Amino acid sequence: MSEIPEKASGGVVWQSSPPGSIYDYIRVASFSIGPDGLVEQWSRRAVDLFGVTAEDARGKDPVEAFMPADLRERGHRRVREILDGKEWTGLVPFRIPGEDRPHGIAEMYVMPSETQAGERAALCIVVDVRALRRIETDLAASQAIFGQSPFGFLLFGTDLTVKRANRRFATVFGGSADDHRGRTVHDYLNRPEADRMTAALRSVLETGESVTDFEIVGAAPGARDRRHWSINLYRVHSGSGRPIGVAGLGIDVTRRHNAAREAASARRNLALLNEAGARIGNSLDLESTARELLDVAVPGFCDLASVDLYQGLLTGDEAPPGRWGSSHDVGYGAGSAELRRVAVASAVSDTPLRTDQGHRPDSGCCGSDPIEVGAVHRYPFNSPCAGALRTGRLRTVPGADGDLVQSTLVVPMVAHDTVVGLVQFSRAKGSEPFGERDRALAVELAARAAVCIDNARLYRREHERALILQRSLLPPGDPEAAGLDIACRYLPGTAATEVGGDWFDVIELPGHRTALVIGDVMGRGLRAAVAMGELRTAVRTLAQLDLEPAEVLSHLDEIARGLGAPIGAQQSRGHKSRGPELSEVYLATCVYAVYDPVTRRCTFANAGHLPPVLVEPGEEALLLDVPPGMPLGVGGEPFEEVEVELPEGSLLALYTDGLVESRDHPLDEGLSAFRRALTDPARPLEDVCDRVLNSLETGHGEDDIALLMARIQGLPAEAVGDWQLPREPRSVGRARELARTQLKAWDLEPLVDTVELLVSELVTNALRYGEGEIRLRLLRDRTLVCEVWDAGLVQPRRRRAKDTDEGGRGLQLVGLLSSSWGSRRTPRGKTVWFELALPDGEGAAEPTVEQLLSMF
């Protein structure tokens, strides 16, 4: 009964109990028997239990109406005993009237009573035994689940206090199960977790929606370790459906949580290693590689990080011998050697946090002052950082009290048993501490970065050496040549690309002729630069022999095939070759052109290079049709020559493929753009070069770029003296006269005596040892050149005459009085020449007595 309201008259009305009473479960019914043994009263619950209405039951013998026939005699005896004043309790089978078989068993409690007239009667209370058995089973099952469950079990009332706790819960939180009655979640958890749990309980109680896998964190009484529990909450109802509380089942999932955390950490570490492999070492630059390491580590692995590299490594010093862990110093010096801070990264506030010791997040664990990026510093000899550098082993350094840093991993960067630097990984307070798995990952990250940094160091060293070699082999400044205005450009690839084998050269030949050379060794790096140097030297040597361009390329082809060292010779000792020795193949492309300023004719030979470009005055640029031939080093194919007459004022351009080819556009587009950039060849040659480089996409840095441009000027007719002489003795005197007259016309009187003497010697030799007619030619440009041609094939040879010889000293005299002399073959014989410097106003130097006596 839930309440007793009063009426206006002051009387009391008893109301039924609220839904969910125990009587709703056990199905209690009642009826009464009068003095005559017949039913007098029949309750409504009796109607529900027996299925007989009150009208049908009143006035009937209950034994005859509800008991089986074989039990009726015993039933009548019991009724008589009850009416005589005896109580009775027992199980009674009953049946519904009209049915033969028993319908059920009822537990009956019969109490004698009296009527108003004083006659004996009886009151019968009946309970359905099946309902009782169900209740007993449910109670036993509930007790088994609640009491024997290996999980903590709580029942909260509607006021969210504990109504019942099982033994497992009491084992964890202490005391007996009854001791926990009346407590709340705030008695077990800290305030934030208790508030979360209270909100969840209230939500379940109000909405009826269950909560599963609700995780809370706390600690058992007297324990320090944090435990993780998974809570399942559901609302509990009475038989009539009224909410009476919330049941909570708690499972300790600390091990599962730790395992999941370990698995997540392992997955994170694998992802970091995968990211490190993809992002570290892409630039082949020391500083960029250090920054790439920190980009991977912060904030994925730590909150603060810095990288220090040995100063000697950054300045290009060679690493001294020594392995970490040995008695020698490690890497680039002892642990206290100079280092440079090359990178810093932080995932915490930009405002540095100072402590009592003056530490800052970017100062590292081993110093009291902050270290800026780019600063050169030393670690104290006894500091953990110096110790890690000396031993090559990781150190763990805890943070100071009041510092932002919780702990720091000081990891030496070891590559090929050499320490190249130091990386520090720090985690701020509040972050998860470093574990053993984290330490292994830190060592792996540092090792990967160290290998990339060492590779970058080796690349930088090779790149610088190759650049030095390459620059030393290129012509210094703008070279000069007779009858040509020359401008050149050389652009090396970016620091991210290796040095190439591009080269160009301008070589002076006898007779004021000029050899223009441009080439490109296939491949990159120091080997390509060395091969380029060897080929350039070979070109200069062959050019001095005054060979035809096709001949020069043929000799170069043989040289290129002999440049590669046998692969077997490169193997270290103790390793056997598995087959015949092969040779590295150095392939190169080259254009060799010889220009004669007297005739303005240029002879080209091409070995697989891009064709030269010619721009005649008033015309569009065109590619010269020079047979490309095979690259140098292939061998087996002859080279062809093409002779082209170049108009006065025309422009000739030689170039390498880096100027016109890149990954962004095909070669044809680059060639077309190059030709368009040469549309105004009348401008100063330096401006034309700048226009070409500015118009084309030369900043891609994929390859070196070489550009050699020459404007054709030719020697004027008045600077050339050319005569044919008959093959007779008087031609010697005629040659002296012609030379004297021409020199006076050129205002070169100081050279008359010397030229007359040397011309007479050469013409005399041509008459004595040569064949056919004799040709005398004088050329005046930056120097004076004298050439004597004849049809003989025997080359003159300088020798030392004996004291008794009357002749044989002519070529010695030529060599003594001229700045240079020589001979060369021509298509119809040979040419002997000598060269004299033009007078500077002080007169030509006369040979000394000692020089003259040296000929005898």
Short mmCIF file of N, CA and C in Angstrom, two decimals, residues 1-5 12-19 21 23:
data_model
loop_
_atom_site.label_atom_id
_atom_site.label_comp_id
_atom_site.label_asym_id
_atom_site.label_seq_id
_atom_site.Cartn_x
_atom_site.Cartn_y
_atom_site.Cartn_z
N MET A 1 0.85 -1.19 0.00
CA MET A 1 0.00 0.00 0.00
C MET A 1 0.88 1.23 0.00
N SER A 2 0.65 2.10 -0.97
CA SER A 2 1.56 3.23 -1.14
C SER A 2 1.12 4.46 -0.41
N GLU A 3 -0.15 4.65 -0.18
CA GLU A 3 -0.57 5.88 0.49
C GLU A 3 -1.95 5.67 1.13
N ILE A 4 -2.31 6.55 2.10
CA ILE A 4 -3.60 6.47 2.79
C ILE A 4 -4.23 7.86 2.72
N PRO A 5 -4.88 8.21 1.64
CA PRO A 5 -5.47 9.55 1.54
C PRO A 5 -6.71 9.65 2.42
N VAL A 12 -10.82 6.87 6.16
CA VAL A 12 -9.61 6.39 5.49
C VAL A 12 -9.99 5.34 4.47
N VAL A 13 -9.41 5.41 3.30
CA VAL A 13 -9.63 4.42 2.22
C VAL A 13 -8.30 3.72 1.95
N TRP A 14 -8.27 2.42 2.14
CA TRP A 14 -7.02 1.66 1.87
C TRP A 14 -6.93 1.38 0.37
N GLN A 15 -5.80 1.82 -0.23
CA GLN A 15 -5.61 1.59 -1.66
C GLN A 15 -4.66 0.42 -1.88
N SER A 16 -4.68 -0.11 -3.09
CA SER A 16 -3.83 -1.26 -3.42
C SER A 16 -2.37 -0.86 -3.40
N SER A 17 -1.49 -1.87 -3.24
CA SER A 17 -0.05 -1.62 -3.25
C SER A 17 0.39 -1.21 -4.65
N PRO A 18 1.52 -0.54 -4.76
CA PRO A 18 1.99 -0.12 -6.10
C PRO A 18 2.30 -1.33 -6.95
N PRO A 19 2.31 -1.19 -8.26
CA PRO A 19 2.65 -2.31 -9.15
C PRO A 19 4.04 -2.82 -8.83
N SER A 21 4.43 -5.56 -6.69
CA SER A 21 4.42 -6.25 -5.41
C SER A 21 4.75 -7.72 -5.60
N TYR A 23 3.24 -10.11 -4.55
CA TYR A 23 2.03 -10.89 -4.82
C TYR A 23 1.71 -10.95 -6.30
#
